Tab-separated table of C-alpha atoms in Angstrom:
chain	number	residue	atom	x	y	z
A	28	MET	CA	-33.637	-17.000	-10.665
A	29	LYS	CA	-34.027	-13.498	-12.155
A	30	ASN	CA	-35.334	-12.227	-8.791
A	31	PHE	CA	-32.261	-13.637	-6.997
A	32	GLU	CA	-29.977	-11.983	-9.514
A	33	GLU	CA	-31.668	-8.589	-9.076
A	34	VAL	CA	-31.472	-8.792	-5.265
A	35	PHE	CA	-27.856	-9.937	-5.406
A	36	GLU	CA	-26.846	-7.151	-7.784
A	37	ARG	CA	-28.658	-4.532	-5.692
A	38	HIS	CA	-26.803	-5.683	-2.569
A	39	LEU	CA	-23.525	-5.940	-4.445
A	40	PHE	CA	-23.938	-2.376	-5.698
A	41	ALA	CA	-24.854	-1.137	-2.204
A	42	SER	CA	-21.723	-2.777	-0.797
A	43	ARG	CA	-19.654	0.039	-2.299
A	44	TRP	CA	-20.549	2.014	0.835
A	45	LEU	CA	-18.213	-0.296	2.758
A	46	LEU	CA	-15.405	1.847	1.318
A	47	VAL	CA	-16.570	4.948	3.221
A	48	PRO	CA	-14.873	4.001	6.538
A	49	PHE	CA	-11.577	3.669	4.640
A	50	PHE	CA	-11.958	7.211	3.302
A	51	VAL	CA	-12.905	8.505	6.764
A	52	GLY	CA	-9.788	6.801	8.138
A	53	LEU	CA	-7.650	8.516	5.506
A	54	VAL	CA	-9.128	11.900	6.481
A	55	ALA	CA	-8.252	11.075	10.110
A	56	ALA	CA	-4.712	10.298	8.927
A	57	VAL	CA	-4.530	13.812	7.439
A	58	ALA	CA	-5.535	15.187	10.854
A	59	VAL	CA	-2.603	13.259	12.357
A	60	LEU	CA	-0.310	14.714	9.686
A	61	LEU	CA	-1.625	18.180	10.554
A	62	LEU	CA	-0.565	17.641	14.169
A	63	LYS	CA	2.883	16.535	12.991
A	64	PHE	CA	3.071	19.592	10.703
A	65	VAL	CA	2.165	22.001	13.539
A	66	LYS	CA	4.663	20.298	15.866
A	67	GLU	CA	7.397	20.735	13.232
A	68	ILE	CA	6.586	24.433	12.722
A	69	ILE	CA	6.595	25.046	16.473
A	70	HIS	CA	9.964	23.289	16.713
A	71	ILE	CA	11.404	25.505	13.948
A	72	VAL	CA	10.078	28.727	15.482
A	73	LEU	CA	11.171	27.911	19.035
A	74	ASN	CA	14.655	26.780	17.968
A	75	ILE	CA	15.333	29.151	15.058
A	76	ASN	CA	18.372	30.713	16.769
A	77	ASP	CA	19.950	27.314	17.426
A	78	LEU	CA	19.358	25.811	13.977
A	79	SER	CA	21.929	26.020	11.202
A	80	GLY	CA	20.863	26.936	7.675
A	81	SER	CA	20.960	23.320	6.546
A	82	GLU	CA	18.904	22.231	9.576
A	83	VAL	CA	16.259	24.840	8.717
A	84	ILE	CA	16.211	23.522	5.141
A	85	LEU	CA	15.796	19.955	6.433
A	86	HIS	CA	12.870	21.000	8.620
A	87	ILE	CA	11.263	22.878	5.718
A	88	LEU	CA	11.712	19.816	3.486
A	89	THR	CA	9.920	17.826	6.182
A	90	LEU	CA	7.037	20.328	6.045
A	91	ILE	CA	6.901	19.998	2.245
A	92	ASP	CA	6.957	16.217	2.579
A	93	ILE	CA	4.041	16.249	5.019
A	94	SER	CA	2.103	18.621	2.740
A	95	LEU	CA	2.627	16.390	-0.299
A	96	ILE	CA	1.498	13.306	1.603
A	97	ALA	CA	-1.632	15.089	2.890
A	98	SER	CA	-2.454	16.320	-0.625
A	99	LEU	CA	-1.950	12.821	-2.014
A	100	ILE	CA	-4.319	11.401	0.589
A	101	PHE	CA	-7.026	13.878	-0.393
A	102	ILE	CA	-6.569	13.119	-4.088
A	103	ILE	CA	-7.067	9.438	-3.239
A	104	VAL	CA	-10.076	10.139	-0.991
A	105	PHE	CA	-11.893	12.416	-3.462
A	106	SER	CA	-11.109	10.352	-6.546
A	107	GLY	CA	-11.776	7.047	-4.833
A	108	TYR	CA	-15.060	8.213	-3.362
A	109	GLU	CA	-16.260	9.633	-6.684
A	110	SER	CA	-15.047	6.616	-8.662
A	111	PHE	CA	-16.383	3.884	-6.427
A	112	VAL	CA	-19.025	5.248	-4.042
A	113	SER	CA	-20.922	8.360	-5.114
A	114	LYS	CA	-20.527	11.731	-6.817
A	115	ILE	CA	-19.610	14.610	-4.537
A	116	GLU	CA	-22.360	17.165	-5.116
A	117	VAL	CA	-20.621	20.518	-4.603
A	118	GLU	CA	-20.704	21.865	-8.170
A	119	ASP	CA	-22.066	25.229	-7.018
A	120	ASP	CA	-19.076	25.701	-4.746
A	121	GLY	CA	-16.466	27.941	-6.387
A	122	ASP	CA	-13.742	26.246	-4.322
A	123	ARG	CA	-14.226	22.845	-5.953
A	124	PRO	CA	-10.853	21.729	-7.364
A	125	GLY	CA	-10.873	21.617	-11.174
A	126	TRP	CA	-9.663	18.013	-11.324
A	127	MET	CA	-12.511	16.656	-9.134
A	128	GLY	CA	-14.872	14.482	-11.111
A	129	LYS	CA	-12.406	14.325	-13.989
A	130	VAL	CA	-9.702	12.069	-12.563
A	131	GLY	CA	-10.394	8.463	-13.403
A	132	PHE	CA	-8.566	5.433	-12.092
A	133	ALA	CA	-5.761	5.764	-14.673
A	134	GLY	CA	-5.277	9.454	-13.886
A	135	LEU	CA	-5.323	8.651	-10.175
A	136	LYS	CA	-2.508	6.123	-10.653
A	137	ILE	CA	-0.406	8.758	-12.437
A	138	LYS	CA	-1.066	11.343	-9.702
A	139	VAL	CA	-0.184	8.811	-6.987
A	140	ILE	CA	3.087	7.720	-8.610
A	141	GLY	CA	3.959	11.359	-9.332
A	142	SER	CA	3.435	12.228	-5.677
A	143	ILE	CA	5.455	9.210	-4.575
A	144	VAL	CA	8.336	10.301	-6.826
A	145	ALA	CA	8.172	13.822	-5.369
A	146	ILE	CA	8.116	12.494	-1.795
A	147	SER	CA	10.964	10.110	-2.582
A	148	SER	CA	12.952	13.002	-4.081
A	149	ILE	CA	12.556	15.036	-0.916
A	150	GLU	CA	13.570	12.095	1.262
A	151	LEU	CA	16.617	11.505	-0.943
A	152	LEU	CA	17.543	15.192	-0.761
A	153	LYS	CA	17.359	14.964	3.044
A	154	VAL	CA	19.759	11.997	2.945
A	155	PHE	CA	22.195	13.906	0.745
A	156	LEU	CA	22.035	16.996	2.985
A	157	THR	CA	22.785	14.957	6.110
A	158	MET	CA	25.467	12.706	4.606
A	159	THR	CA	28.827	12.553	6.269
A	160	GLU	CA	31.935	10.542	5.524
A	161	ASP	CA	30.659	8.013	8.071
A	162	SER	CA	27.296	7.572	6.349
A	163	ASP	CA	26.409	4.048	5.297
A	164	GLN	CA	27.078	4.228	1.550
A	165	SER	CA	25.153	1.031	0.819
A	166	LEU	CA	22.047	2.512	2.490
A	167	VAL	CA	22.397	5.649	0.342
A	168	MET	CA	22.864	3.499	-2.756
A	169	TRP	CA	19.703	1.508	-1.986
A	170	ARG	CA	17.717	4.699	-1.476
A	171	VAL	CA	18.887	5.978	-4.857
A	172	ILE	CA	17.981	2.625	-6.466
A	173	ILE	CA	14.522	2.684	-4.869
A	174	HIS	CA	13.995	6.290	-5.978
A	175	MET	CA	15.041	5.461	-9.534
A	176	THR	CA	12.646	2.495	-9.468
A	177	PHE	CA	9.829	4.932	-8.625
A	178	VAL	CA	10.936	7.286	-11.406
A	179	VAL	CA	11.124	4.519	-14.025
A	180	SER	CA	7.814	3.003	-12.856
A	181	GLY	CA	6.110	6.390	-13.036
A	182	THR	CA	7.512	7.074	-16.472
A	183	LEU	CA	6.401	3.661	-17.754
A	184	MET	CA	2.925	4.075	-16.232
A	185	ALA	CA	2.542	7.507	-17.851
A	186	LEU	CA	3.760	6.137	-21.183
A	187	GLN	CA	1.384	3.185	-20.938
A	188	GLU	CA	-1.506	5.530	-20.174
A	189	LYS	CA	-0.585	7.771	-23.108
A	190	LEU	CA	-0.404	4.794	-25.470
A	191	THR	CA	-3.699	3.265	-24.348
A	192	SER	CA	-5.587	6.572	-24.352
A	193	SER	CA	-4.472	7.417	-27.880
A	194	HIS	CA	-6.048	4.247	-29.310
């Protein structure tokens, strides 16, 4: 029975490598976001004379949104890989982000919800900048409610983390 347990546990531990294709897929998603980002910049540059100031701001907010999402994906990829698969061995590299290897699952949750709140804020700002008298007020209200739900959830998660880490 002990031999079965050892073999089972060895295989169970090795199964963590099944997560790698998910992380590769997320990196591919960042490549797709990069294409969207470049397309947006090209659109701004080619149409700069035809765009109003508020339209330029909306396009720039879209660029910021894409950047935040791409950064969030990499935080998830690096933290997830190091937490569940294997350590990333690039300590000698001066470009290694300071948070790598230090963000645990709780810290990752806080970073994710913080990024979601920031992305939601940008999306809400876009709605406010494009609102007209004909805008669907109930849709705007629901977006504000959803955003506030993210804010409250993030605040509660951060508070919970602070309380549990202090004990």
